[in-house]
């Protein structure tokens, strides 16, 4: 595998970062994941805008302008230019002797990126999730690598035999550990509004656009935990899943217990947009 690190393309085994990198010491870094079909990106400009928003929010002086060319080259170098692939990129504040406040302005941000084939589709019969208390910080809209609460919740889900956790706080089911959460409730496609409690998912926005194109009623309003259990459908949305139905939450059946029609039709719309 050829990866990108600070201006160089090199074998993964040769890519080295300092133990004093602030991404390692403080999770002082922003990341993005963009999906490509035959070398064509899906909504790349939106991913770059989100990365820019994150870099500005935590005051890292870097620009995501590297993304298109680095992604193109990584896809070619790794034989992924004809398939369905993702390109991960991360920018940290760089390496400097450990102290909490920012290092001098001469510290160069670390930029790391790799490409790999997109994961195979999860099982067609839908997934099971568990509810886990959301212990993340107050700025979940910033895509930082500070993912320990997400990691612990995802592991709890795995140990419970579920595909993921739904993070809950103040009586609301906000999102998954790596996907936004939707329900079909009272005839409307509903997801939480953008704000500090969720990541503004690119797929979330695309799924809302697709729902409007399909003349479905759309609502951006928090989903109360108990509403999950009376919903017709509950599903995740993310770059790697498009939409994915949840058929059981905390051991209770959701809707008919089978993947729903709305999640499926949105997934088809997104796939069409991706591959056209
Ligand atoms: N929510 C969280 C917490 C995530 O980590 C992700 C993706 O990694 C998403 C939502 C979905 O975002 P996107 O659709 O941009 O992949």
mmCIF file of C-alpha atoms and ligand atoms in Angstrom:
data_model
loop_
_atom_site.group_PDB
_atom_site.id
_atom_site.type_symbol
_atom_site.label_atom_id
_atom_site.label_comp_id
_atom_site.label_asym_id
_atom_site.label_seq_id
_atom_site.Cartn_x
_atom_site.Cartn_y
_atom_site.Cartn_z
ATOM 1 C CA UNK A 1 0.000 0.000 0.000
ATOM 2 C CA UNK A 2 1.252 3.452 -0.955
ATOM 3 C CA UNK A 3 0.245 6.218 1.451
ATOM 4 C CA UNK A 4 0.695 9.983 1.463
ATOM 5 C CA UNK A 5 2.588 11.725 4.255
ATOM 6 C CA UNK A 6 3.635 15.379 4.243
ATOM 7 C CA UNK A 7 4.134 15.744 0.512
ATOM 8 C CA UNK A 8 5.528 12.247 -0.157
ATOM 9 C CA UNK A 9 4.009 9.067 -1.562
ATOM 10 C CA UNK A 10 5.652 6.066 0.060
ATOM 11 C CA UNK A 11 5.049 2.458 1.142
ATOM 12 C CA UNK A 12 2.961 2.326 4.321
ATOM 13 C CA UNK A 13 5.795 0.563 6.190
ATOM 14 C CA UNK A 14 8.073 3.528 5.520
ATOM 15 C CA UNK A 15 5.617 6.206 6.680
ATOM 16 C CA UNK A 16 6.747 7.540 10.054
ATOM 17 C CA UNK A 17 5.403 10.286 12.274
ATOM 18 C CA UNK A 18 6.951 11.708 15.404
ATOM 19 C CA UNK A 19 5.851 10.411 18.836
ATOM 20 C CA UNK A 20 5.452 14.103 19.637
ATOM 21 C CA UNK A 21 2.823 14.547 16.938
ATOM 22 C CA UNK A 22 -0.111 16.326 18.546
ATOM 23 C CA UNK A 23 -2.515 14.022 16.770
ATOM 24 C CA UNK A 24 -0.984 11.202 18.841
ATOM 25 C CA UNK A 25 -0.574 13.118 22.113
ATOM 26 C CA UNK A 26 -3.810 15.145 22.183
ATOM 27 C CA UNK A 27 -6.045 13.899 19.332
ATOM 28 C CA UNK A 28 -5.362 17.418 18.033
ATOM 29 C CA UNK A 29 -6.414 16.603 14.459
ATOM 30 C CA UNK A 30 -9.238 16.638 11.902
ATOM 31 C CA UNK A 31 -10.061 13.850 9.428
ATOM 32 C CA UNK A 32 -12.255 13.159 6.412
ATOM 33 C CA UNK A 33 -13.382 10.112 4.459
ATOM 34 C CA UNK A 34 -14.425 10.569 0.810
ATOM 35 C CA UNK A 35 -15.845 7.834 -1.412
ATOM 36 C CA UNK A 36 -14.794 7.407 -5.065
ATOM 37 C CA UNK A 37 -16.358 5.457 -7.907
ATOM 38 C CA UNK A 38 -14.014 4.785 -10.835
ATOM 39 C CA UNK A 39 -11.864 7.666 -9.639
ATOM 40 C CA UNK A 40 -14.802 10.099 -9.419
ATOM 41 C CA UNK A 41 -15.402 11.538 -5.942
ATOM 42 C CA UNK A 42 -18.803 11.737 -4.291
ATOM 43 C CA UNK A 43 -19.569 15.274 -3.037
ATOM 44 C CA UNK A 44 -15.866 16.066 -2.579
ATOM 45 C CA UNK A 45 -16.475 19.818 -2.300
ATOM 46 C CA UNK A 46 -18.786 19.209 0.682
ATOM 47 C CA UNK A 47 -16.194 17.012 2.392
ATOM 48 C CA UNK A 48 -13.537 19.678 1.850
ATOM 49 C CA UNK A 49 -15.870 22.369 3.236
ATOM 50 C CA UNK A 50 -16.471 20.245 6.340
ATOM 51 C CA UNK A 51 -12.739 19.691 6.779
ATOM 52 C CA UNK A 52 -12.097 23.435 6.383
ATOM 53 C CA UNK A 53 -14.805 24.138 8.977
ATOM 54 C CA UNK A 54 -13.090 21.706 11.389
ATOM 55 C CA UNK A 55 -9.595 23.082 10.793
ATOM 56 C CA UNK A 56 -10.849 26.645 11.320
ATOM 57 C CA UNK A 57 -12.820 25.645 14.414
ATOM 58 C CA UNK A 58 -9.748 24.181 16.132
ATOM 59 C CA UNK A 59 -7.399 26.756 14.551
ATOM 60 C CA UNK A 60 -5.068 24.510 12.567
ATOM 61 C CA UNK A 61 -3.507 26.607 9.791
ATOM 62 C CA UNK A 62 -3.967 24.166 6.915
ATOM 63 C CA UNK A 63 -6.208 23.924 3.885
ATOM 64 C CA UNK A 64 -7.895 20.813 2.481
ATOM 65 C CA UNK A 65 -6.887 21.928 -1.024
ATOM 66 C CA UNK A 66 -4.527 18.925 -1.163
ATOM 67 C CA UNK A 67 -7.469 16.482 -1.279
ATOM 68 C CA UNK A 68 -8.276 16.142 -5.002
ATOM 69 C CA UNK A 69 -4.714 15.558 -6.230
ATOM 70 C CA UNK A 70 -3.598 13.412 -3.287
ATOM 71 C CA UNK A 71 -6.718 11.253 -3.645
ATOM 72 C CA UNK A 72 -6.271 10.890 -7.400
ATOM 73 C CA UNK A 73 -2.668 9.802 -7.035
ATOM 74 C CA UNK A 74 -3.406 7.373 -4.152
ATOM 75 C CA UNK A 75 -6.194 5.718 -6.133
ATOM 76 C CA UNK A 76 -3.887 5.248 -9.127
ATOM 77 C CA UNK A 77 -0.858 4.099 -7.091
ATOM 78 C CA UNK A 78 -2.963 1.525 -5.251
ATOM 79 C CA UNK A 79 -4.853 0.128 -8.243
ATOM 80 C CA UNK A 80 -8.179 1.550 -7.024
ATOM 81 C CA UNK A 81 -8.936 3.943 -9.882
ATOM 82 C CA UNK A 82 -11.495 1.594 -11.450
ATOM 83 C CA UNK A 83 -13.403 0.481 -8.374
ATOM 84 C CA UNK A 84 -15.366 1.668 -5.338
ATOM 85 C CA UNK A 85 -12.873 3.089 -2.838
ATOM 86 C CA UNK A 86 -12.491 5.500 0.036
ATOM 87 C CA UNK A 87 -9.745 8.037 0.667
ATOM 88 C CA UNK A 88 -9.064 8.871 4.320
ATOM 89 C CA UNK A 89 -7.128 12.072 5.090
ATOM 90 C CA UNK A 90 -6.045 13.481 8.431
ATOM 91 C CA UNK A 91 -4.434 16.793 9.361
ATOM 92 C CA UNK A 92 -2.895 17.233 12.809
ATOM 93 C CA UNK A 93 -1.396 20.370 14.335
ATOM 94 C CA UNK A 94 2.045 18.768 13.827
ATOM 95 C CA UNK A 95 4.874 17.609 16.086
ATOM 96 C CA UNK A 96 6.219 19.754 18.918
ATOM 97 C CA UNK A 97 7.455 19.264 22.516
ATOM 98 C CA UNK A 98 4.440 18.366 24.616
ATOM 99 C CA UNK A 99 2.588 21.295 26.075
ATOM 100 C CA UNK A 100 -1.156 21.834 25.932
ATOM 101 C CA UNK A 101 -1.346 25.250 24.302
ATOM 102 C CA UNK A 102 -0.506 25.608 20.618
ATOM 103 C CA UNK A 103 3.100 25.282 19.469
ATOM 104 C CA UNK A 104 4.817 28.092 17.551
ATOM 105 C CA UNK A 105 3.469 29.100 14.170
ATOM 106 C CA UNK A 106 6.552 27.498 12.534
ATOM 107 C CA UNK A 107 5.164 24.023 13.440
ATOM 108 C CA UNK A 108 4.084 22.333 10.238
ATOM 109 C CA UNK A 109 0.763 20.444 10.300
ATOM 110 C CA UNK A 110 1.079 16.706 9.622
ATOM 111 C CA UNK A 111 -0.962 15.550 6.616
ATOM 112 C CA UNK A 112 -1.536 11.810 6.205
ATOM 113 C CA UNK A 113 -3.798 10.056 3.677
ATOM 114 C CA UNK A 114 -4.486 6.555 2.429
ATOM 115 C CA UNK A 115 -6.890 4.861 0.012
ATOM 116 C CA UNK A 116 -8.537 1.471 0.270
ATOM 117 C CA UNK A 117 -11.408 -0.439 -1.258
ATOM 118 C CA UNK A 118 -14.796 0.334 0.306
ATOM 119 C CA UNK A 119 -15.957 -2.287 2.817
ATOM 120 C CA UNK A 120 -18.298 -4.986 1.480
ATOM 121 C CA UNK A 121 -22.003 -4.310 2.041
ATOM 122 C CA UNK A 122 -23.335 -5.388 5.438
ATOM 123 C CA UNK A 123 -26.006 -8.154 5.562
ATOM 124 C CA UNK A 124 -29.160 -7.410 3.541
ATOM 125 C CA UNK A 125 -31.482 -8.437 6.389
ATOM 126 C CA UNK A 126 -30.667 -5.267 8.375
ATOM 127 C CA UNK A 127 -28.763 -4.715 11.596
ATOM 128 C CA UNK A 128 -29.147 -4.673 15.347
ATOM 129 C CA UNK A 129 -28.094 -1.719 17.487
ATOM 130 C CA UNK A 130 -27.874 -0.956 21.185
ATOM 131 C CA UNK A 131 -28.451 2.332 23.014
ATOM 132 C CA UNK A 132 -25.354 3.766 24.713
ATOM 133 C CA UNK A 133 -25.046 7.021 26.689
ATOM 134 C CA UNK A 134 -23.360 9.705 24.567
ATOM 135 C CA UNK A 135 -20.255 10.777 26.485
ATOM 136 C CA UNK A 136 -18.718 12.896 23.730
ATOM 137 C CA UNK A 137 -17.718 16.529 24.071
ATOM 138 C CA UNK A 138 -19.939 19.509 23.212
ATOM 139 C CA UNK A 139 -18.707 19.966 19.595
ATOM 140 C CA UNK A 140 -19.681 16.758 17.813
ATOM 141 C CA UNK A 141 -20.054 18.832 14.620
ATOM 142 C CA UNK A 142 -16.242 18.963 14.326
ATOM 143 C CA UNK A 143 -14.797 15.825 12.728
ATOM 144 C CA UNK A 144 -11.851 15.395 15.091
ATOM 145 C CA UNK A 145 -9.963 12.134 15.573
ATOM 146 C CA UNK A 146 -10.939 12.351 19.265
ATOM 147 C CA UNK A 147 -13.111 9.267 18.901
ATOM 148 C CA UNK A 148 -12.597 7.401 22.175
ATOM 149 C CA UNK A 149 -16.265 7.584 23.292
ATOM 150 C CA UNK A 150 -17.266 6.353 19.806
ATOM 151 C CA UNK A 151 -14.686 3.557 20.011
ATOM 152 C CA UNK A 152 -15.914 2.406 23.432
ATOM 153 C CA UNK A 153 -19.564 2.500 22.346
ATOM 154 C CA UNK A 154 -18.794 0.595 19.124
ATOM 155 C CA UNK A 155 -16.929 -2.054 21.113
ATOM 156 C CA UNK A 156 -19.841 -2.367 23.551
ATOM 157 C CA UNK A 157 -22.112 -2.927 20.557
ATOM 158 C CA UNK A 158 -19.807 -5.554 19.115
ATOM 159 C CA UNK A 159 -19.659 -7.401 22.440
ATOM 160 C CA UNK A 160 -23.477 -7.335 22.522
ATOM 161 C CA UNK A 161 -23.586 -8.888 19.025
ATOM 162 C CA UNK A 162 -24.891 -5.633 17.479
ATOM 163 C CA UNK A 163 -23.551 -3.759 14.447
ATOM 164 C CA UNK A 164 -23.341 -0.391 16.209
ATOM 165 C CA UNK A 165 -24.453 1.768 19.089
ATOM 166 C CA UNK A 166 -26.948 4.627 18.982
ATOM 167 C CA UNK A 167 -25.658 7.468 21.166
ATOM 168 C CA UNK A 168 -28.276 8.933 23.511
ATOM 169 C CA UNK A 169 -28.291 12.068 25.610
ATOM 170 C CA UNK A 170 -31.097 14.121 27.213
ATOM 171 C CA UNK A 171 -33.667 11.569 26.061
ATOM 172 C CA UNK A 172 -32.664 11.937 22.403
ATOM 173 C CA UNK A 173 -31.185 9.308 20.056
ATOM 174 C CA UNK A 174 -28.644 11.531 18.267
ATOM 175 C CA UNK A 175 -26.582 9.358 15.908
ATOM 176 C CA UNK A 176 -24.455 6.223 15.603
ATOM 177 C CA UNK A 177 -20.734 6.013 16.379
ATOM 178 C CA UNK A 178 -19.936 6.511 12.669
ATOM 179 C CA UNK A 179 -23.256 7.265 10.978
ATOM 180 C CA UNK A 180 -26.209 9.635 11.248
ATOM 181 C CA UNK A 181 -29.540 8.288 12.467
ATOM 182 C CA UNK A 182 -32.887 8.535 10.658
ATOM 183 C CA UNK A 183 -36.379 7.293 11.374
ATOM 184 C CA UNK A 184 -39.607 7.186 9.431
ATOM 185 C CA UNK A 185 -42.113 8.449 11.977
ATOM 186 C CA UNK A 186 -45.716 9.536 11.327
ATOM 187 C CA UNK A 187 -45.113 9.473 7.569
ATOM 188 C CA UNK A 188 -42.042 11.736 7.647
ATOM 189 C CA UNK A 189 -38.357 11.016 7.115
ATOM 190 C CA UNK A 190 -36.771 12.453 10.254
ATOM 191 C CA UNK A 191 -33.221 13.100 11.433
ATOM 192 C CA UNK A 192 -31.726 15.358 14.088
ATOM 193 C CA UNK A 193 -30.992 18.948 12.998
ATOM 194 C CA UNK A 194 -27.375 19.912 12.414
ATOM 195 C CA UNK A 195 -25.824 21.421 15.531
ATOM 196 C CA UNK A 196 -23.235 20.637 18.176
ATOM 197 C CA UNK A 197 -24.640 17.193 19.067
ATOM 198 C CA UNK A 198 -24.137 15.514 15.673
ATOM 199 C CA UNK A 199 -21.670 15.359 12.818
ATOM 200 C CA UNK A 200 -23.139 17.119 9.756
ATOM 201 C CA UNK A 201 -22.903 13.953 7.665
ATOM 202 C CA UNK A 202 -22.473 14.378 3.920
ATOM 203 C CA UNK A 203 -24.699 11.328 3.405
ATOM 204 C CA UNK A 204 -27.243 12.792 5.825
ATOM 205 C CA UNK A 205 -27.540 15.847 3.559
ATOM 206 C CA UNK A 206 -27.605 13.691 0.429
ATOM 207 C CA UNK A 207 -30.318 11.450 1.905
ATOM 208 C CA UNK A 208 -32.446 14.505 2.760
ATOM 209 C CA UNK A 209 -31.974 15.790 -0.816
ATOM 210 C CA UNK A 210 -32.949 12.354 -2.158
ATOM 211 C CA UNK A 211 -36.028 12.192 0.094
ATOM 212 C CA UNK A 212 -37.181 15.577 -1.227
ATOM 213 C CA UNK A 213 -36.644 14.403 -4.817
ATOM 214 C CA UNK A 214 -38.839 11.400 -4.020
ATOM 215 C CA UNK A 215 -41.532 13.781 -2.659
ATOM 216 C CA UNK A 216 -41.244 12.403 0.848
ATOM 217 C CA UNK A 217 -41.958 14.634 3.833
ATOM 218 C CA UNK A 218 -38.703 15.566 5.560
ATOM 219 C CA UNK A 219 -38.225 16.740 9.153
ATOM 220 C CA UNK A 220 -35.013 17.871 10.834
ATOM 221 C CA UNK A 221 -35.998 17.424 14.458
ATOM 222 C CA UNK A 222 -34.456 15.360 17.290
ATOM 223 C CA UNK A 223 -35.671 11.750 17.618
ATOM 224 C CA UNK A 224 -36.750 10.942 21.189
ATOM 225 C CA UNK A 225 -35.525 7.525 22.320
ATOM 226 C CA UNK A 226 -39.065 6.158 22.735
ATOM 227 C CA UNK A 227 -39.964 7.276 19.185
ATOM 228 C CA UNK A 228 -37.499 4.713 17.830
ATOM 229 C CA UNK A 229 -39.729 1.947 19.124
ATOM 230 C CA UNK A 230 -42.887 3.215 17.434
ATOM 231 C CA UNK A 231 -41.134 4.178 14.170
ATOM 232 C CA UNK A 232 -41.971 2.448 10.905
ATOM 233 C CA UNK A 233 -38.275 2.430 10.032
ATOM 234 C CA UNK A 234 -34.972 3.331 11.655
ATOM 235 C CA UNK A 235 -31.778 3.552 9.636
ATOM 236 C CA UNK A 236 -28.208 4.805 9.612
ATOM 237 C CA UNK A 237 -26.684 6.976 6.865
ATOM 238 C CA UNK A 238 -22.965 7.287 6.154
ATOM 239 C CA UNK A 239 -20.383 7.431 3.387
ATOM 240 C CA UNK A 240 -19.653 3.704 3.548
ATOM 241 C CA UNK A 241 -23.229 2.430 4.117
ATOM 242 C CA UNK A 242 -25.409 4.932 2.203
ATOM 243 C CA UNK A 243 -28.454 3.942 4.240
ATOM 244 C CA UNK A 244 -28.675 0.838 6.383
ATOM 245 C CA UNK A 245 -31.799 -0.395 8.155
ATOM 246 C CA UNK A 246 -31.879 -1.244 11.835
ATOM 247 C CA UNK A 247 -34.378 -3.998 12.523
ATOM 248 C CA UNK A 248 -33.748 -4.388 16.250
ATOM 249 C CA UNK A 249 -32.671 -1.962 18.981
ATOM 250 C CA UNK A 250 -31.871 -3.107 22.518
ATOM 251 C CA UNK A 251 -33.497 -6.456 21.684
ATOM 252 C CA UNK A 252 -36.800 -4.880 20.536
ATOM 253 C CA UNK A 253 -38.106 -5.239 17.016
ATOM 254 C CA UNK A 254 -38.301 -2.051 14.925
ATOM 255 C CA UNK A 255 -41.246 -1.618 12.519
ATOM 256 C CA UNK A 256 -41.918 -4.875 10.706
ATOM 257 C CA UNK A 257 -38.575 -6.337 11.792
ATOM 258 C CA UNK A 258 -37.413 -6.162 8.162
ATOM 259 C CA UNK A 259 -35.467 -3.452 6.271
ATOM 260 C CA UNK A 260 -37.886 -0.708 5.249
ATOM 261 C CA UNK A 261 -38.878 0.643 1.843
ATOM 262 C CA UNK A 262 -37.846 4.241 2.522
ATOM 263 C CA UNK A 263 -34.285 3.317 3.523
ATOM 264 C CA UNK A 264 -34.036 1.110 0.436
ATOM 265 C CA UNK A 265 -35.352 3.742 -1.985
ATOM 266 C CA UNK A 266 -33.003 6.381 -0.543
ATOM 267 C CA UNK A 267 -30.098 3.979 -0.860
ATOM 268 C CA UNK A 268 -30.924 3.393 -4.522
ATOM 269 C CA UNK A 269 -31.101 7.138 -5.143
ATOM 270 C CA UNK A 270 -27.716 7.695 -3.498
ATOM 271 C CA UNK A 271 -26.139 4.820 -5.402
ATOM 272 C CA UNK A 272 -27.466 6.290 -8.672
ATOM 273 C CA UNK A 273 -26.012 9.684 -7.835
ATOM 274 C CA UNK A 274 -22.664 8.045 -6.921
ATOM 275 C CA UNK A 275 -22.307 5.919 -10.053
ATOM 276 C CA UNK A 276 -23.816 8.124 -12.746
HETATM 277 N N1 LIG B 1 -21.749 10.663 12.456
HETATM 278 C C1 LIG B 1 -20.527 10.303 12.906
HETATM 279 C C2 LIG B 1 -20.238 10.368 14.367
HETATM 280 C C3 LIG B 1 -19.540 9.880 11.989
HETATM 281 O O1 LIG B 1 -18.315 9.539 12.436
HETATM 282 C C4 LIG B 1 -19.864 9.803 10.612
HETATM 283 C C5 LIG B 1 -18.869 9.366 9.631
HETATM 284 O O2 LIG B 1 -17.756 9.030 9.957
HETATM 285 C C6 LIG B 1 -21.146 10.170 10.196
HETATM 286 C C7 LIG B 1 -22.060 10.609 11.143
HETATM 287 C C8 LIG B 1 -21.537 10.105 8.737
HETATM 288 O O3 LIG B 1 -20.915 11.109 8.007
HETATM 289 P P1 LIG B 1 -20.696 10.985 6.424
HETATM 290 O O4 LIG B 1 -22.055 10.782 5.820
HETATM 291 O O5 LIG B 1 -20.089 12.270 6.035
HETATM 292 O O6 LIG B 1 -19.829 9.798 6.215
#
